[in-house]
mmCIF file of C-alpha atoms in Angstrom:
data_model
loop_
_atom_site.group_PDB
_atom_site.id
_atom_site.type_symbol
_atom_site.label_atom_id
_atom_site.label_comp_id
_atom_site.label_asym_id
_atom_site.label_seq_id
_atom_site.Cartn_x
_atom_site.Cartn_y
_atom_site.Cartn_z
ATOM 1 C CA ASP A 1 -0.167 8.398 27.247
ATOM 2 C CA VAL A 2 0.796 6.504 30.378
ATOM 3 C CA VAL A 3 2.631 8.560 33.001
ATOM 4 C CA ILE A 4 4.177 7.033 36.126
ATOM 5 C CA ALA A 5 4.397 9.849 38.651
ATOM 6 C CA GLY A 6 7.453 9.733 40.898
ATOM 7 C CA ALA A 7 9.181 6.866 39.080
ATOM 8 C CA ASP A 8 12.987 6.958 38.984
ATOM 9 C CA PHE A 9 13.952 5.530 35.613
ATOM 10 C CA THR A 10 17.663 5.642 36.492
ATOM 11 C CA THR A 11 17.111 2.487 38.591
ATOM 12 C CA PHE A 12 15.566 -0.847 37.674
ATOM 13 C CA GLY A 13 11.830 -1.289 38.071
ATOM 14 C CA VAL A 14 9.322 -3.900 36.980
ATOM 15 C CA HIS A 15 7.095 -2.879 34.073
ATOM 16 C CA ARG A 16 4.114 -5.048 33.200
ATOM 17 C CA LEU A 17 1.780 -4.870 30.228
ATOM 18 C CA ASP A 18 -1.425 -6.932 30.103
ATOM 19 C CA TRP A 19 -2.955 -6.833 26.636
ATOM 20 C CA LEU A 20 -6.622 -7.869 26.679
ATOM 21 C CA PRO A 21 -9.260 -7.676 23.918
ATOM 22 C CA THR A 22 -10.872 -4.520 25.347
ATOM 23 C CA GLU A 23 -8.103 -2.901 27.381
ATOM 24 C CA THR A 24 -4.386 -2.674 28.034
ATOM 25 C CA ILE A 25 -3.192 -2.513 31.638
ATOM 26 C CA TYR A 26 0.186 -0.917 32.369
ATOM 27 C CA SER A 27 1.719 -1.605 35.797
ATOM 28 C CA TYR A 28 4.972 -0.425 37.381
ATOM 29 C CA ALA A 29 6.720 -1.345 40.624
ATOM 30 C CA GLY A 30 9.987 0.348 41.569
ATOM 31 C CA SER A 31 11.427 2.907 43.940
ATOM 32 C CA ASN A 32 12.625 6.479 44.189
ATOM 33 C CA ASN A 33 15.225 7.243 46.874
ATOM 34 C CA GLY A 34 14.242 4.070 48.725
ATOM 35 C CA GLN A 35 10.535 4.941 48.615
ATOM 36 C CA ALA A 36 8.363 2.234 46.996
ATOM 37 C CA ILE A 37 6.457 3.405 43.922
ATOM 38 C CA THR A 38 3.618 1.415 42.360
ATOM 39 C CA SER A 39 1.326 2.486 39.557
ATOM 40 C CA THR A 40 -1.380 0.854 37.455
ATOM 41 C CA THR A 41 -3.102 2.500 34.504
ATOM 42 C CA THR A 42 -5.814 0.973 32.330
ATOM 43 C CA VAL A 43 -6.221 2.183 28.746
ATOM 44 C CA THR A 44 -9.482 1.393 26.936
ATOM 45 C CA LYS A 45 -9.110 3.635 23.853
ATOM 46 C CA ASN A 46 -7.130 2.615 20.763
ATOM 47 C CA VAL A 47 -6.449 -0.869 22.152
ATOM 48 C CA PRO A 48 -4.842 -3.028 19.430
ATOM 49 C CA ASN A 49 -7.047 -5.898 18.306
ATOM 50 C CA THR A 50 -4.367 -7.888 16.475
ATOM 51 C CA PRO A 51 -1.038 -9.222 17.775
ATOM 52 C CA SER A 52 2.047 -7.160 16.981
ATOM 53 C CA GLU A 53 5.724 -6.780 17.809
ATOM 54 C CA PHE A 54 7.053 -6.086 21.275
ATOM 55 C CA VAL A 55 9.674 -3.330 21.019
ATOM 56 C CA LEU A 56 11.924 -1.718 23.631
ATOM 57 C CA ASN A 57 13.423 1.624 22.655
ATOM 58 C CA VAL A 58 14.668 4.967 23.947
ATOM 59 C CA TRP A 59 14.226 8.098 21.863
ATOM 60 C CA SER A 60 13.749 11.829 21.752
ATOM 61 C CA ASN A 61 12.180 13.731 18.900
ATOM 62 C CA GLY A 62 13.508 17.064 20.137
ATOM 63 C CA ASP A 63 10.056 18.331 21.151
ATOM 64 C CA GLN A 64 10.437 20.510 24.272
ATOM 65 C CA GLY A 65 6.894 19.712 25.445
ATOM 66 C CA PHE A 66 6.725 15.970 24.749
ATOM 67 C CA SER A 67 10.134 14.329 25.088
ATOM 68 C CA LYS A 68 11.847 17.257 26.824
ATOM 69 C CA GLY A 69 14.340 17.541 23.955
ATOM 70 C CA PRO A 70 16.543 18.181 22.269
ATOM 71 C CA PRO A 71 18.767 15.647 23.998
ATOM 72 C CA THR A 72 22.056 16.885 25.448
ATOM 73 C CA ALA A 73 23.661 13.411 25.385
ATOM 74 C CA ASP A 74 23.126 9.985 23.842
ATOM 75 C CA SER A 75 20.094 8.101 25.153
ATOM 76 C CA ILE A 76 21.044 4.838 26.841
ATOM 77 C CA ALA A 77 18.692 2.138 28.108
ATOM 78 C CA THR A 78 19.845 -0.763 30.250
ATOM 79 C CA VAL A 79 17.430 -3.697 30.346
ATOM 80 C CA GLN A 80 17.976 -6.231 33.113
ATOM 81 C CA TYR A 81 15.605 -8.859 31.714
ATOM 82 C CA VAL A 82 12.460 -9.356 29.635
ATOM 83 C CA HIS A 83 9.883 -12.040 30.410
ATOM 84 C CA LEU A 84 7.077 -12.575 27.909
ATOM 85 C CA TYR A 85 4.193 -14.841 28.843
ATOM 86 C CA PHE A 86 1.396 -16.291 26.760
ATOM 87 C CA ASN A 87 -1.893 -16.244 28.670
ATOM 88 C CA SER A 88 -5.011 -17.769 27.222
ATOM 89 C CA THR A 89 -7.706 -20.390 27.417
ATOM 90 C CA THR A 90 -6.930 -24.116 27.204
ATOM 91 C CA PHE A 91 -7.944 -24.153 23.520
ATOM 92 C CA ASN A 92 -5.464 -21.420 22.665
ATOM 93 C CA VAL A 93 -2.685 -23.057 24.684
ATOM 94 C CA SER A 94 -3.138 -26.206 22.602
ATOM 95 C CA SER A 95 -3.001 -24.142 19.419
ATOM 96 C CA PHE A 96 0.083 -22.288 20.653
ATOM 97 C CA ASN A 97 1.931 -25.496 21.600
ATOM 98 C CA ALA A 98 1.001 -27.122 18.274
ATOM 99 C CA ALA A 99 2.254 -24.097 16.324
ATOM 100 C CA CYS A 100 5.446 -24.060 18.376
ATOM 101 C CA ALA A 101 6.041 -27.779 17.777
ATOM 102 C CA SER A 102 5.343 -27.470 14.033
ATOM 103 C CA ALA A 103 7.941 -24.685 13.865
ATOM 104 C CA GLY A 104 10.495 -27.144 15.251
ATOM 105 C CA HIS A 105 10.528 -25.829 18.806
ATOM 106 C CA ILE A 106 9.723 -27.696 21.987
ATOM 107 C CA ALA A 107 6.889 -26.135 23.980
ATOM 108 C CA PRO A 108 8.656 -24.059 26.670
ATOM 109 C CA CYS A 109 6.382 -25.125 29.500
ATOM 110 C CA ASN A 110 3.100 -26.754 30.350
ATOM 111 C CA VAL A 111 0.674 -23.848 30.739
#
């Protein structure tokens, strides 16, 4: 579990996820009552080793200890923007751009 102490999730903040072969790094930058909050957590256990979906969701399973449920109102998430970047070596960039072009899409940028 990744916990961001002091974060105010009723305001916008920047969440970052760096997925690497041996670790996943979660970073957060935001504020709480005008006070800057930053947090970085590195997870090295149960790191996925194959690509998967990127999903944004809000939920509660009703568990008093985990999600502080049951919910008293509908859960609502407002997402200001999502930026997804492909980071890799030159060889992988070439493979990515070739796959993108073969799918009928123009490479979005020169990485």
